[in-house]
Short mmCIF file of C-alpha atoms in Angstrom, two decimals:
data_model
loop_
_atom_site.label_atom_id
_atom_site.label_comp_id
_atom_site.label_asym_id
_atom_site.label_seq_id
_atom_site.Cartn_x
_atom_site.Cartn_y
_atom_site.Cartn_z
CA MET A 1 93.74 88.08 73.23
CA ASN A 2 96.79 87.04 75.22
CA PRO A 3 99.36 85.06 73.22
CA VAL A 4 100.33 81.48 74.04
CA ILE A 5 103.67 79.98 73.05
CA ILE A 6 103.54 76.60 71.36
CA ALA A 7 106.61 74.48 72.27
CA VAL A 8 107.18 71.38 70.20
CA ALA A 9 109.38 68.52 71.46
CA ILE A 10 110.09 66.81 68.18
CA THR A 11 112.07 63.70 69.09
CA GLY A 12 112.89 63.02 72.76
CA SER A 13 114.95 60.06 73.95
CA VAL A 14 112.34 57.31 74.28
CA PRO A 15 110.15 56.86 71.17
CA ARG A 16 111.51 54.92 68.20
CA LYS A 17 110.52 54.79 64.54
CA ALA A 18 109.10 51.35 65.27
CA ASP A 19 106.59 53.14 67.54
CA ASN A 20 105.75 55.83 64.99
CA PRO A 21 107.47 56.05 61.60
CA ALA A 22 106.96 59.87 61.57
CA LEU A 23 109.45 60.32 64.45
CA PRO A 24 112.36 62.48 63.19
CA VAL A 25 115.68 60.93 64.26
CA ASN A 26 118.58 62.06 62.10
CA PRO A 27 119.40 65.80 61.86
CA SER A 28 117.91 66.34 58.41
CA GLU A 29 114.63 64.77 59.52
CA GLN A 30 114.65 66.88 62.65
CA ILE A 31 115.23 70.10 60.73
CA GLU A 32 112.42 69.28 58.31
CA SER A 33 110.03 68.32 61.14
CA ALA A 34 110.89 71.47 63.06
CA HIS A 35 110.22 73.55 59.95
CA GLU A 36 106.83 71.97 59.44
CA ALA A 37 105.98 72.60 63.11
CA TYR A 38 107.18 76.19 62.79
CA GLU A 39 104.91 76.69 59.78
CA ALA A 40 102.01 75.30 61.83
CA GLY A 41 102.63 77.81 64.64
CA ALA A 42 105.32 76.50 66.95
CA SER A 43 107.72 79.17 68.20
CA LEU A 44 109.96 77.01 70.39
CA VAL A 45 111.55 73.67 69.51
CA HIS A 46 112.97 71.30 72.13
CA ILE A 47 115.85 69.24 70.78
CA HIS A 48 117.26 65.82 71.62
CA VAL A 49 119.70 64.08 69.27
CA ARG A 50 120.14 60.42 68.52
CA ASN A 51 122.83 58.01 67.41
CA HIS A 52 122.46 55.94 64.21
CA ASP A 53 120.84 53.14 66.23
CA GLU A 54 118.29 55.69 67.62
CA SER A 55 119.80 55.61 71.12
CA PRO A 56 120.15 58.99 72.89
CA SER A 57 123.26 61.00 72.04
CA SER A 58 125.10 63.99 73.53
CA SER A 59 127.03 64.72 70.33
CA PRO A 60 127.73 68.46 70.02
CA GLU A 61 128.15 67.98 66.29
CA LYS A 62 124.60 66.67 65.95
CA PHE A 63 123.20 69.42 68.16
CA ALA A 64 125.07 72.00 66.05
CA GLU A 65 123.73 70.56 62.78
CA VAL A 66 120.13 70.64 64.01
CA GLN A 67 120.53 74.11 65.52
CA ASP A 68 122.07 75.53 62.32
CA GLY A 69 119.26 74.09 60.20
CA ILE A 70 116.54 75.49 62.42
CA VAL A 71 118.12 78.92 62.53
CA LYS A 72 118.36 78.88 58.72
CA TYR A 73 114.90 77.57 57.91
CA CYS A 74 112.83 78.71 60.89
CA PRO A 75 113.74 82.39 61.40
CA GLY A 76 113.24 83.55 64.96
CA MET A 77 112.23 80.15 66.36
CA ILE A 78 113.57 79.56 69.86
CA VAL A 79 116.01 76.65 69.93
CA GLN A 80 116.05 74.77 73.23
CA PHE A 81 118.57 71.94 73.86
CA SER A 82 117.77 69.11 76.21
CA THR A 83 120.20 68.39 79.05
CA GLY A 84 118.00 65.46 80.11
CA GLY A 85 119.56 62.25 81.32
CA ARG A 86 117.88 59.14 80.03
CA GLY A 87 120.51 57.07 78.24
CA ARG A 88 123.15 59.79 78.44
CA ASP A 89 126.41 60.00 80.41
CA PRO A 90 125.81 62.64 83.11
CA GLY A 91 129.22 64.14 82.40
CA LEU A 92 128.23 64.81 78.77
CA ARG A 93 124.73 66.21 79.31
CA GLY A 94 125.97 69.79 79.07
CA SER A 95 128.60 69.15 76.38
CA ALA A 96 126.72 71.12 73.69
CA LEU A 97 125.91 74.20 75.77
CA TYR A 98 128.97 76.04 74.39
CA LEU A 99 126.93 76.30 71.17
CA LYS A 100 124.76 78.83 73.01
CA PRO A 101 121.25 77.73 72.11
CA ASP A 102 118.55 80.23 73.07
CA MET A 103 117.34 77.97 75.93
CA ALA A 104 118.09 74.66 77.58
CA SER A 105 116.10 72.35 79.82
CA LEU A 106 117.27 71.88 83.39
CA SER A 107 115.91 69.24 85.75
CA THR A 108 116.53 70.33 89.33
CA GLY A 109 116.11 67.01 91.20
CA SER A 110 115.94 63.25 90.92
CA VAL A 111 112.81 61.23 90.43
CA ASN A 112 111.61 57.69 89.66
CA PHE A 113 110.76 56.96 86.02
CA PRO A 114 109.07 53.76 84.78
CA ASN A 115 112.21 51.60 84.75
CA ILE A 116 115.03 53.84 86.03
CA VAL A 117 115.89 56.50 88.57
CA TYR A 118 116.27 59.81 86.70
CA GLU A 119 119.24 61.07 88.72
CA ASN A 120 120.05 64.75 88.95
CA HIS A 121 122.65 65.20 91.68
CA THR A 122 122.95 68.68 93.12
CA THR A 123 126.52 68.94 91.81
CA LEU A 124 125.34 68.19 88.29
CA VAL A 125 122.40 70.59 88.49
CA ASN A 126 124.65 73.38 89.72
CA ASP A 127 127.22 72.70 86.97
CA LEU A 128 124.55 72.77 84.23
CA ALA A 129 123.02 75.94 85.66
CA SER A 130 126.46 77.56 85.78
CA ARG A 131 127.15 76.70 82.16
CA MET A 132 123.80 78.10 81.10
CA LYS A 133 124.45 81.33 82.95
CA HIS A 134 127.98 81.61 81.47
CA ASN A 135 126.59 81.16 77.94
CA ALA A 136 123.54 83.44 78.43
CA ILE A 137 121.17 80.51 77.88
CA ARG A 138 117.67 80.84 79.33
CA PRO A 139 116.77 77.81 81.46
CA GLU A 140 113.52 75.92 81.33
CA ILE A 141 113.14 74.26 84.71
CA GLU A 142 111.66 70.77 84.42
CA ILE A 143 109.48 69.94 87.45
CA PHE A 144 108.82 66.25 88.12
CA ASP A 145 108.18 66.68 91.88
CA LEU A 146 107.20 69.49 94.25
CA SER A 147 110.69 69.51 95.81
CA HIS A 148 112.18 70.46 92.44
CA LEU A 149 110.59 73.90 92.78
CA HIS A 150 112.49 74.44 96.01
CA SER A 151 115.68 73.30 94.31
CA ALA A 152 115.02 75.90 91.57
CA ARG A 153 114.59 78.54 94.21
CA ARG A 154 117.97 77.66 95.67
CA LEU A 155 119.55 78.22 92.27
CA VAL A 156 118.16 81.76 92.38
CA GLU A 157 119.39 82.30 95.93
CA THR A 158 122.91 81.19 95.04
CA GLY A 159 123.02 83.41 91.93
CA LEU A 160 123.12 80.58 89.40
CA MET A 161 119.81 81.67 87.85
CA ASP A 162 117.74 84.82 87.78
CA ASP A 163 114.26 84.96 89.27
CA ARG A 164 112.40 84.77 85.90
CA PRO A 165 112.94 81.20 84.71
CA HIS A 166 110.51 79.38 82.49
CA VAL A 167 109.05 76.46 84.44
CA GLN A 168 107.48 73.32 83.03
CA PHE A 169 105.41 70.86 85.06
CA VAL A 170 105.75 67.37 83.63
CA MET A 171 102.68 65.28 84.40
CA GLY A 172 101.80 61.72 83.60
CA VAL A 173 105.24 60.01 83.73
CA GLU A 174 104.76 56.63 85.47
CA ASN A 175 106.10 56.73 89.07
CA ALA A 176 106.52 60.52 88.97
CA LEU A 177 103.84 63.29 89.03
CA PRO A 178 100.43 61.92 88.06
CA ALA A 179 98.31 63.82 85.56
CA ASP A 180 95.92 65.14 88.19
CA GLU A 181 94.32 68.57 87.84
CA HIS A 182 94.34 69.12 91.58
CA LEU A 183 98.12 68.60 91.65
CA LEU A 184 98.60 71.27 89.02
CA ASP A 185 96.86 73.75 91.36
CA LEU A 186 99.17 72.77 94.19
CA LEU A 187 102.25 73.15 92.00
CA LEU A 188 101.12 76.53 90.66
CA GLY A 189 100.47 77.81 94.17
CA GLU A 190 103.99 76.87 95.22
CA LEU A 191 105.48 78.34 92.04
CA ARG A 192 103.76 81.65 92.65
CA ARG A 193 105.04 81.69 96.25
CA LEU A 194 108.64 80.74 95.43
CA LEU A 195 109.16 82.24 91.94
CA PRO A 196 106.42 84.76 91.33
CA LYS A 197 108.10 86.23 88.22
CA ALA A 198 108.44 82.87 86.45
CA THR A 199 106.60 82.01 83.25
CA TRP A 200 105.15 78.54 83.12
CA THR A 201 103.75 75.65 81.06
CA ALA A 202 102.71 72.06 81.64
CA ALA A 203 103.43 68.91 79.61
CA GLY A 204 101.13 65.91 79.62
CA ILE A 205 102.77 62.66 78.67
CA GLY A 206 101.13 60.17 76.32
CA ARG A 207 97.33 60.01 76.55
CA HIS A 208 97.43 62.91 79.06
CA GLN A 209 98.73 65.47 76.55
CA ALA A 210 95.35 66.96 75.58
CA ALA A 211 93.95 67.09 79.14
CA VAL A 212 97.02 68.74 80.63
CA MET A 213 97.02 71.30 77.83
CA GLU A 214 93.39 72.15 78.67
CA TRP A 215 94.18 72.50 82.38
CA ALA A 216 97.14 74.80 81.62
CA LEU A 217 95.11 77.05 79.34
CA LEU A 218 92.30 77.30 81.88
CA ARG A 219 94.91 78.65 84.32
CA GLU A 220 96.39 81.21 81.88
CA ALA A 221 99.60 79.39 81.15
CA ASP A 222 102.21 81.26 79.12
CA ALA A 223 102.83 78.25 76.90
CA VAL A 224 101.71 74.77 75.95
CA ARG A 225 103.87 71.86 74.92
CA THR A 226 103.19 69.18 72.34
CA GLY A 227 105.23 66.91 70.07
CA LEU A 228 106.14 63.30 69.34
CA GLU A 229 108.57 63.18 72.29
CA ASP A 230 105.60 63.20 74.66
CA ASN A 231 102.83 61.61 72.61
CA ILE A 232 102.90 59.63 69.37
CA ARG A 233 99.13 59.27 68.95
CA ILE A 234 96.07 61.30 68.01
CA THR A 235 93.70 58.60 69.30
CA ARG A 236 94.29 55.13 70.64
CA GLU A 237 93.73 53.83 67.11
CA ARG A 238 95.67 56.43 65.09
CA LEU A 239 99.27 57.54 65.19
CA ALA A 240 100.13 61.22 64.70
CA ARG A 241 101.21 61.90 61.15
CA SER A 242 103.80 64.49 62.19
CA ASN A 243 104.85 66.99 64.82
CA ALA A 244 103.06 69.60 62.74
CA GLU A 245 99.77 67.79 63.17
CA LEU A 246 100.17 67.92 66.94
CA VAL A 247 101.01 71.63 66.72
CA GLU A 248 97.87 72.25 64.65
CA ILE A 249 95.79 70.56 67.35
CA ALA A 250 97.44 72.74 70.00
CA ALA A 251 96.72 75.86 67.97
CA ASP A 252 93.06 74.86 67.70
CA THR A 253 92.91 74.27 71.43
CA ILE A 254 94.41 77.71 72.12
CA SER A 255 91.80 79.29 69.85
CA ARG A 256 88.97 77.52 71.69
CA HIS A 257 90.23 79.15 74.89
CA ARG A 258 89.92 82.58 73.21
CA ARG A 259 93.65 83.11 73.06
CA ARG A 260 95.99 83.23 70.10
CA VAL A 261 99.24 81.59 69.07
CA ALA A 262 102.33 83.66 69.92
CA SER A 263 104.70 84.73 67.19
CA CYS A 264 108.38 83.96 67.57
CA ALA A 265 109.08 87.57 68.50
CA GLU A 266 106.35 87.51 71.16
CA ALA A 267 107.68 84.21 72.51
CA ARG A 268 111.20 85.61 72.80
CA ALA A 269 109.89 88.65 74.65
CA MET A 270 107.77 86.55 77.01
CA LEU A 271 110.66 84.21 77.88
CA SER A 272 113.45 86.83 77.76
CA ALA A 273 115.20 84.61 75.22
CA PRO A 274 117.87 86.46 73.22
CA GLN A 275 118.07 85.89 69.46
CA HIS A 276 120.54 83.17 68.55
CA GLY A 277 123.94 84.72 67.96
CA ASP A 278 123.14 87.95 69.87
CA ALA A 279 125.86 89.21 72.17
CA ALA A 280 124.93 88.67 75.77
#
């Protein structure tokens, strides 16, 4: 059976403890939650950090604390920093990349979100891509619109990224890509034309999480994504108890599709992600 990576986005920049008390916010909570998700089968953890008031932060010290704890308690787990922009000064979005996480997210274009424009100017995108290349960080390209695939291709053409990125289609954000199965086929067709060596996954936001995961697995995705960043509920009536519970559901879904959960070593090989601290 082909392995599938489970990526867990444990915190994000939008949910608050008032929405779900299980949301990990401070570094110690994040480390504990990542460890529980790791034990449940996650091999990649996507990290945002927060200020004391739960607002989004770009603090390198907080990123370092979370990264160090995950490396210590979750051996081999891929650590992926967010360079996303909601609530963060654009000039600081790459401020923690000198810490050399295994991976980092990279949005390659701007898009409408529910109440803001998520702005990713070409100059910023190129700067973040350059920092990732300099620090041997594998990028995960966040796709919120078809044009973002073409922007990713330009990064390859200009030498800021190799031709084997990990690509994530984000579906179900209001005012951006709808969670529509037909659109996933269109996006995949363009990905295979522009970046045929890329690995890929898809993230469904909120109530779309389970459906998008199913669609991705039906199309032989390399990974699935889950976690409280994207979805705080199991059903309309019940909140998720933890990130680990969401990972367990993802693992069961993978099994139903006659595939198996990837180990950390397999995940690193699939994504060409060097071990944290390796020379590169």
